[in-house]
Amino acid sequence: MFAAALSVTATASAQNPDNQLGSTSPFLGSAPKAAVSATPLDLSVKDAVLRALEFNLGLLLQEEAVKNAHGARWRALADLLPDISAGFITSRQVINLDAYGFQADPSIIGPFNVYDARVYASQPLLDLRAANDARAASANERAQTLGVRTARDLVTLVAVNLYIESVAGSSRIEAAHAQQDTADALYRQANDMKQAGLIAGIDVLRAQVQLQNQRQRTIRVENDFEKSKLQLARAIGLPVGQAFTLTDRIPYAPLADVTLESALKTAYESRADFLAARERLAAAEASRRAAESDHIPSVHLDADYGVLGQTLSNAHPTFRVAANVRVPIFDGGKSTAKRIETDAELKRRQAELEDTRGRVEYDVRTSMLDLRAAGQQLEAAQTNVTLAGQELEQARDRFAAGVAGNIEVTQAQQSVALATESYIDALYSHNLAKASLARAVGTAEQSVMAFLGGST
């Protein structure tokens, strides 16, 4: 069931939980309970994670799956526990002794009353099939419980990813407004220079086109930002109409060195999906043993104790104790069919475990690669932003001095816009890579805040 971002770069898309889950995944939905407040909420990334862990639909569904597994376990245990009941029978009878082969005169007895009140008990003494079925149900319950841990890690990644995506959208708005202000200033400067007869009208038109392009970009990024906030609200359980403000900027923070060996060791010890796969394999093995036990005799102890008489006042205590041995001889092929089914299930679970083992290593390795690449991209993007700013400054000076047209200025503006977008994308990818690494090693809920803060 297993959360959440839009593709902004090729790297981010590859590790983006949204792309893996699909837009209809329950992990992108929630079951909000609060009403819309007129006062905007201040929302930190920690608040977003805590709300998601309480209201996210995918996690709620997984928690209900645990309850189903718990019920199935009790149903399997019922075949091993005592079955105790009580009953009371009252009847009025007429008996024909001739029908039972007794020669008596008279042969008709009755009518008379019979009162029978007693307690019945049945206890399995030896039932290997039921015992193994109970072990399988217990293993399945443990697997579903581990599934909750997996879901909590995924929900944490969803909330963090959507939050940092919204933070990136806010940064794009700030950059777009700054670039629009620059374009507006350049347009006014070009218009003044044309009025002074220093430049041709084409330079003014070029500056005006650049200003309109920046206005369009500002509108687009503002719309994208509002939609990303709506998606964040949906995933963490806020009413869709609730206004809120992001309080954390999540700046760049380098992550302390994490070796591949230590990350893999932690992942194999902590990844709940890997541990759940082992439990499902244990359940399949127990089911296979249960199927093999179908041809083994079972022993049950049955007993009852009560009072029996024609009236309640003269009823006498009676009891019965019996040991019942059931020896399977022929069941129409049911046991054979069950063995075939459990064999197939066992092989499937063995394959799933090996696949999960490989997926754990794959996730850790790709997260480490993404983190390293994102760090390098971020370093290059920071340098590029500085160089693009210097290029724009020099182009504006050359244009103001009349030694160059504003084509250089327009090109420099585009360079600044691209450099800024690349930096925002790289910062988003770096933060997402840290959160993804936390999930890959199976400690997202416990360590993602520390990862985002730059420490383990």
XYZ file of C-alpha atoms in Angstrom:
456
model
C 0.000 0.000 0.000
C 2.656 1.495 -0.027
C 4.631 8.285 -1.115
C 5.127 11.608 -2.803
C 6.628 14.314 -5.113
C 6.503 15.648 -8.649
C 9.277 15.200 -11.184
C 11.535 18.238 -11.236
C 14.733 16.596 -12.393
C 15.638 13.236 -13.833
C 17.300 12.260 -10.562
C 14.358 13.293 -8.435
C 11.921 11.472 -10.696
C 13.861 8.233 -10.402
C 13.594 8.241 -6.606
C 10.274 10.070 -6.358
C 7.783 8.048 -4.269
C 4.872 9.644 -6.117
C 6.041 8.096 -9.363
C 6.349 4.696 -7.660
C 2.974 4.831 -5.888
C 0.743 6.348 -8.528
C -1.729 9.156 -8.021
C -4.473 6.812 -6.742
C -2.351 5.225 -4.001
C -3.958 5.325 -0.537
C -0.636 6.679 0.756
C -1.418 9.922 -1.070
C -4.802 10.190 0.667
C -5.997 10.595 4.231
C -9.013 10.536 6.523
C -9.064 14.041 8.053
C -11.219 14.610 11.102
C -10.669 18.289 11.915
C -12.815 21.075 10.474
C -11.368 23.915 8.419
C -9.999 26.671 10.637
C -10.223 30.315 9.630
C -6.752 30.886 11.078
C -3.894 29.676 8.852
C -1.833 26.934 10.483
C 1.928 27.049 10.909
C 3.189 23.723 9.571
C 6.700 22.426 10.167
C 8.072 19.296 8.557
C 7.798 17.528 11.923
C 4.135 18.544 12.184
C 3.538 17.215 8.682
C 5.076 13.838 9.553
C 3.143 13.526 12.826
C -0.152 14.382 11.117
C 0.536 11.902 8.325
C 1.283 9.144 10.827
C -2.108 9.788 12.393
C -4.374 10.376 9.403
C -2.729 8.911 6.264
C -5.111 6.497 4.568
C -2.492 3.938 3.556
C -1.319 3.576 7.146
C -4.873 3.367 8.477
C -5.675 0.562 6.025
C -2.533 -1.344 7.008
C -3.437 -1.048 10.689
C -6.838 -2.555 9.915
C -5.093 -5.387 8.065
C -3.282 -6.199 11.315
C -6.633 -6.504 13.079
C -7.816 -8.911 10.372
C -4.675 -10.995 10.855
C -5.220 -10.955 14.615
C -8.738 -12.280 14.112
C -7.445 -15.006 11.789
C -4.920 -16.021 14.456
C -7.645 -16.393 17.075
C -9.725 -18.404 14.627
C -6.778 -20.776 14.114
C -6.127 -21.002 17.867
C -9.748 -21.958 18.441
C -8.995 -25.441 17.078
C -6.467 -25.926 19.910
C -8.362 -24.390 22.808
C -11.088 -26.024 24.914
C -14.634 -25.742 23.618
C -17.035 -25.423 26.567
C -20.793 -25.001 26.347
C -23.887 -25.598 28.443
C -27.334 -26.875 27.549
C -30.706 -27.579 29.065
C -33.260 -29.948 27.543
C -36.785 -30.637 28.735
C -39.039 -33.081 26.896
C -42.231 -35.101 27.353
C -42.038 -38.592 25.841
C -43.984 -41.783 25.093
C -41.842 -44.841 24.301
C -42.844 -48.085 22.560
C -40.613 -50.806 23.998
C -41.570 -53.259 21.237
C -39.858 -51.003 18.720
C -36.576 -51.561 20.596
C -37.004 -55.351 20.838
C -38.132 -55.462 24.479
C -41.038 -57.770 25.348
C -42.933 -56.087 28.105
C -46.494 -55.620 29.209
C -47.459 -52.977 28.821
C -45.142 -52.123 25.930
C -46.107 -48.449 25.947
C -44.421 -46.348 28.615
C -45.408 -42.809 29.311
C -46.082 -40.099 28.883
C -43.312 -38.850 31.193
C -41.022 -35.825 31.460
C -37.230 -35.750 31.043
C -35.052 -32.898 32.296
C -31.391 -32.799 31.277
C -29.074 -29.917 32.238
C -25.355 -30.313 31.653
C -22.020 -28.760 30.655
C -20.136 -30.014 27.583
C -16.377 -29.770 27.046
C -14.078 -30.798 24.239
C -10.292 -30.472 24.253
C -7.845 -31.433 21.472
C -5.047 -33.559 22.897
C -3.108 -34.195 19.703
C -3.847 -32.274 16.498
C -0.707 -31.454 14.503
C -2.650 -29.864 11.674
C -4.347 -27.388 13.988
C -1.063 -26.643 15.782
C 0.720 -25.828 12.525
C -2.224 -23.777 11.277
C -1.975 -21.730 14.477
C 1.767 -21.227 13.933
C 1.097 -20.056 10.370
C -1.555 -17.613 11.538
C 0.791 -16.229 14.208
C 3.547 -15.718 11.623
C 1.111 -13.975 9.289
C 0.038 -11.676 12.112
C 3.671 -10.778 12.816
C 4.171 -10.076 9.107
C 1.173 -7.732 9.056
C 2.460 -5.984 12.173
C 5.799 -5.463 10.452
C 3.794 -4.165 7.508
C 2.656 -1.314 9.747
C 6.300 -0.387 10.318
C 6.885 -0.450 6.575
C 3.828 1.730 6.057
C 4.980 4.209 8.714
C 8.359 4.546 7.011
C 6.660 5.078 3.665
C 4.234 7.619 5.124
C 7.176 9.480 6.660
C 8.863 9.616 3.271
C 5.612 10.770 1.652
C 5.140 13.617 4.113
C 8.766 14.749 3.970
C 8.882 14.527 0.194
C 5.696 16.520 -0.300
C 6.858 19.072 2.244
C 10.247 19.664 0.640
C 8.544 19.749 -2.760
C 6.329 22.549 -1.484
C 9.381 24.296 -0.032
C 11.007 24.037 -3.459
C 7.851 25.549 -4.976
C 8.068 28.437 -2.518
C 11.707 28.990 -3.503
C 10.703 29.053 -7.171
C 8.136 31.749 -6.422
C 10.752 33.878 -4.668
C 13.163 33.419 -7.559
C 10.448 34.188 -10.122
C 9.489 37.418 -8.339
C 13.133 38.469 -8.117
C 13.650 37.753 -11.808
C 10.437 39.599 -12.677
C 11.629 42.644 -10.711
C 14.922 42.506 -12.590
C 13.112 42.219 -15.932
C 10.869 45.161 -15.012
C 13.878 47.295 -14.069
C 15.621 46.402 -17.332
C 12.491 47.241 -19.311
C 12.233 50.652 -17.668
C 15.951 51.205 -18.233
C 15.620 50.282 -21.923
C 12.602 52.543 -22.294
C 14.501 55.490 -20.732
C 17.494 54.891 -22.983
C 15.234 54.799 -26.051
C 13.664 58.084 -24.997
C 17.183 59.491 -24.799
C 17.924 58.176 -28.285
C 20.638 55.817 -27.115
C 19.128 52.499 -28.296
C 16.761 51.253 -30.962
C 13.124 50.309 -30.360
C 13.890 46.606 -30.854
C 15.830 46.614 -27.589
C 12.760 47.935 -25.765
C 10.541 45.279 -27.369
C 13.027 42.591 -26.425
C 13.031 43.780 -22.807
C 9.222 43.911 -22.784
C 8.976 40.342 -24.124
C 11.366 39.179 -21.404
C 9.219 40.926 -18.768
C 6.054 39.203 -20.003
C 7.820 35.846 -20.010
C 8.799 36.366 -16.388
C 5.229 37.302 -15.471
C 3.956 34.110 -17.090
C 6.555 32.053 -15.227
C 5.557 33.678 -11.937
C 1.910 32.772 -12.524
C 2.846 29.195 -13.390
C 5.084 28.590 -10.359
C 2.518 30.171 -8.004
C -0.134 27.811 -9.359
C 2.198 24.809 -9.042
C 2.996 25.821 -5.458
C -0.664 25.970 -4.446
C -1.314 22.559 -6.014
C 1.663 21.043 -4.212
C 0.264 22.379 -0.919
C -3.092 20.768 -1.714
C -1.378 17.442 -2.314
C 0.544 17.802 0.952
C -2.692 18.549 2.815
C -4.357 15.464 1.284
C -1.549 13.157 2.379
C -1.185 14.390 5.967
C -4.859 14.675 6.909
C -5.469 18.418 6.693
C -8.821 19.503 5.247
C -8.184 20.459 1.621
C -9.543 23.943 2.239
C -7.309 24.596 5.246
C -4.815 27.435 4.753
C -1.353 26.800 6.168
C 2.144 28.242 6.061
C 5.357 26.256 5.694
C 7.654 27.200 8.570
C 10.742 25.094 7.720
C 13.006 26.047 4.828
C 15.146 22.872 5.039
C 18.395 24.392 3.750
C 21.385 22.426 2.566
C 22.934 20.298 5.294
C 25.621 17.754 4.427
C 25.077 14.247 5.713
C 27.756 12.625 7.831
C 29.620 9.866 6.037
C 27.593 6.662 5.783
C 29.397 3.619 4.456
C 27.673 1.132 2.190
C 28.559 -1.735 4.522
C 27.020 -0.097 7.590
C 23.936 0.971 5.645
C 23.365 -2.574 4.354
C 23.883 -4.044 7.826
C 21.326 -1.647 9.302
C 18.897 -2.303 6.449
C 18.931 -6.094 6.853
C 18.398 -5.674 10.598
C 15.758 -2.935 10.413
C 13.870 -3.108 7.114
C 10.386 -4.183 8.161
C 9.467 -5.424 4.668
C 12.451 -7.808 4.695
C 11.579 -9.054 8.193
C 7.937 -9.421 7.111
C 9.003 -11.518 4.108
C 10.804 -13.878 6.484
C 7.670 -14.160 8.620
C 5.539 -14.910 5.557
C 8.004 -17.647 4.626
C 7.709 -19.060 8.145
C 3.927 -19.006 7.779
C 4.150 -20.869 4.464
C 6.416 -23.499 6.028
C 3.953 -23.980 8.890
C 1.072 -24.295 6.421
C 3.068 -26.919 4.521
C 3.592 -28.900 7.736
C -0.113 -28.583 8.493
C -0.932 -30.058 5.090
C 1.472 -32.939 5.698
C -0.232 -33.559 9.073
C -3.630 -34.158 7.503
C -2.983 -37.927 7.342
C -1.811 -38.123 10.981
C -4.419 -39.251 13.522
C -5.790 -36.656 15.929
C -6.975 -37.224 19.497
C -9.732 -35.256 21.252
C -11.103 -35.559 24.757
C -14.880 -35.045 25.016
C -16.786 -34.890 28.287
C -20.062 -33.737 29.739
C -21.481 -33.484 33.245
C -25.014 -32.648 34.366
C -28.209 -33.810 36.018
C -30.893 -36.011 34.444
C -34.319 -36.927 35.768
C -38.086 -36.903 35.320
C -38.339 -33.868 37.569
C -35.831 -31.255 38.630
C -36.176 -32.278 42.265
C -35.224 -35.920 41.718
C -32.637 -35.418 38.933
C -29.377 -37.333 39.409
C -25.827 -36.341 38.373
C -24.538 -38.089 35.253
C -21.366 -37.701 33.222
C -19.553 -39.003 30.179
C -15.827 -38.947 29.327
C -14.604 -40.158 25.956
C -11.342 -40.108 24.025
C -11.961 -39.794 20.304
C -9.283 -40.832 17.833
C -9.735 -39.691 14.234
C -7.747 -41.673 11.675
C -7.889 -40.252 8.132
C -8.285 -42.954 5.505
C -9.706 -41.323 2.401
C -10.805 -37.702 2.037
C -11.474 -37.498 -1.660
C -8.104 -35.897 -2.462
C -8.531 -32.858 -0.175
C -5.228 -33.434 1.649
C -3.402 -33.940 -1.670
C -4.833 -30.709 -3.011
C -3.824 -28.853 0.119
C -0.254 -30.174 -0.106
C -0.017 -29.031 -3.724
C -1.320 -25.569 -2.806
C 0.988 -25.171 0.191
C 3.974 -26.348 -1.873
C 3.279 -23.620 -4.417
C 2.797 -21.015 -1.664
C 6.058 -22.037 -0.012
C 8.030 -21.674 -3.246
C 6.398 -18.301 -3.879
C 7.344 -17.026 -0.431
C 10.911 -18.293 -0.842
C 11.212 -16.403 -4.125
C 9.693 -13.282 -2.573
C 12.191 -13.382 0.292
C 15.145 -13.578 -2.078
C 13.677 -10.783 -4.187
C 13.170 -8.633 -1.090
C 16.745 -9.321 -0.030
C 17.953 -8.085 -3.406
C 15.589 -5.114 -3.341
C 16.939 -4.010 0.039
C 20.481 -3.922 -1.324
C 19.275 -2.233 -4.521
C 17.439 0.466 -2.559
C 20.445 1.162 -0.354
C 22.893 1.287 -3.253
C 20.678 3.534 -5.406
C 19.991 5.845 -2.461
C 23.720 6.168 -1.812
C 24.346 6.892 -5.503
C 21.520 9.442 -5.603
C 22.830 11.127 -2.478
C 26.349 11.403 -3.867
C 25.137 12.654 -7.251
C 22.745 15.165 -5.655
C 25.565 16.547 -3.498
C 27.781 17.000 -6.538
C 24.950 18.582 -8.520
C 24.194 20.957 -5.657
C 27.824 22.058 -5.448
C 27.911 22.701 -9.215
C 24.551 24.513 -9.077
C 25.778 26.856 -6.332
C 28.768 27.805 -8.452
C 26.552 28.250 -11.503
C 24.207 30.617 -9.643
C 27.155 32.821 -8.686
C 28.545 32.851 -12.234
C 25.135 33.552 -13.793
C 24.639 36.493 -11.424
C 28.005 37.920 -12.393
C 27.156 37.442 -16.076
C 23.900 39.384 -15.678
C 25.606 42.170 -13.757
C 28.279 42.618 -16.424
C 25.723 42.439 -19.260
C 23.671 45.189 -17.606
C 26.769 47.359 -17.214
C 27.697 46.871 -20.882
C 24.143 47.688 -21.965
C 24.036 50.814 -19.793
C 27.382 51.916 -21.212
C 26.072 51.493 -24.744
C 28.785 49.055 -25.811
C 26.316 46.170 -26.304
C 22.637 45.620 -27.051
C 20.279 43.969 -24.605
C 20.535 40.596 -26.318
C 23.361 39.864 -23.897
C 21.153 41.005 -21.019
C 18.295 38.751 -22.156
C 20.627 35.786 -22.469
C 22.078 36.528 -19.028
C 18.576 36.699 -17.545
C 17.826 33.278 -18.974
C 21.090 31.962 -17.571
C 20.156 33.257 -14.106
C 16.705 31.647 -14.363
C 18.164 28.281 -15.422
C 20.877 28.406 -12.771
C 18.361 29.229 -10.051
C 16.016 26.447 -11.166
C 18.927 23.984 -11.251
C 19.936 24.976 -7.723
C 16.381 24.540 -6.398
C 16.117 21.159 -8.133
C 19.495 20.052 -6.777
C 18.600 21.101 -3.217
C 15.268 19.266 -3.473
C 17.020 16.167 -4.846
C 19.630 16.245 -2.081
C 17.048 16.464 0.696
C 14.917 13.777 -0.944
C 17.968 11.543 -1.336
C 18.662 11.810 2.404
C 15.049 10.947 3.244
C 15.114 8.062 0.752
C 18.304 6.705 2.318
C 16.621 6.787 5.723
C 13.777 4.696 4.344
C 16.149 2.384 2.443
C 17.891 1.405 5.688
C 14.523 0.991 7.455
C 14.803 3.869 9.935
C 12.851 6.648 8.218
C 10.480 7.345 11.088
C 13.284 7.462 13.655
C 16.046 9.226 11.731
C 14.641 11.259 8.851
C 14.635 14.472 10.918
C 18.279 13.949 11.809
C 19.087 13.153 8.174
C 17.454 16.373 7.020
C 19.333 18.226 9.734
C 22.606 16.818 8.474
C 23.461 14.307 11.191
C 22.853 10.643 11.762
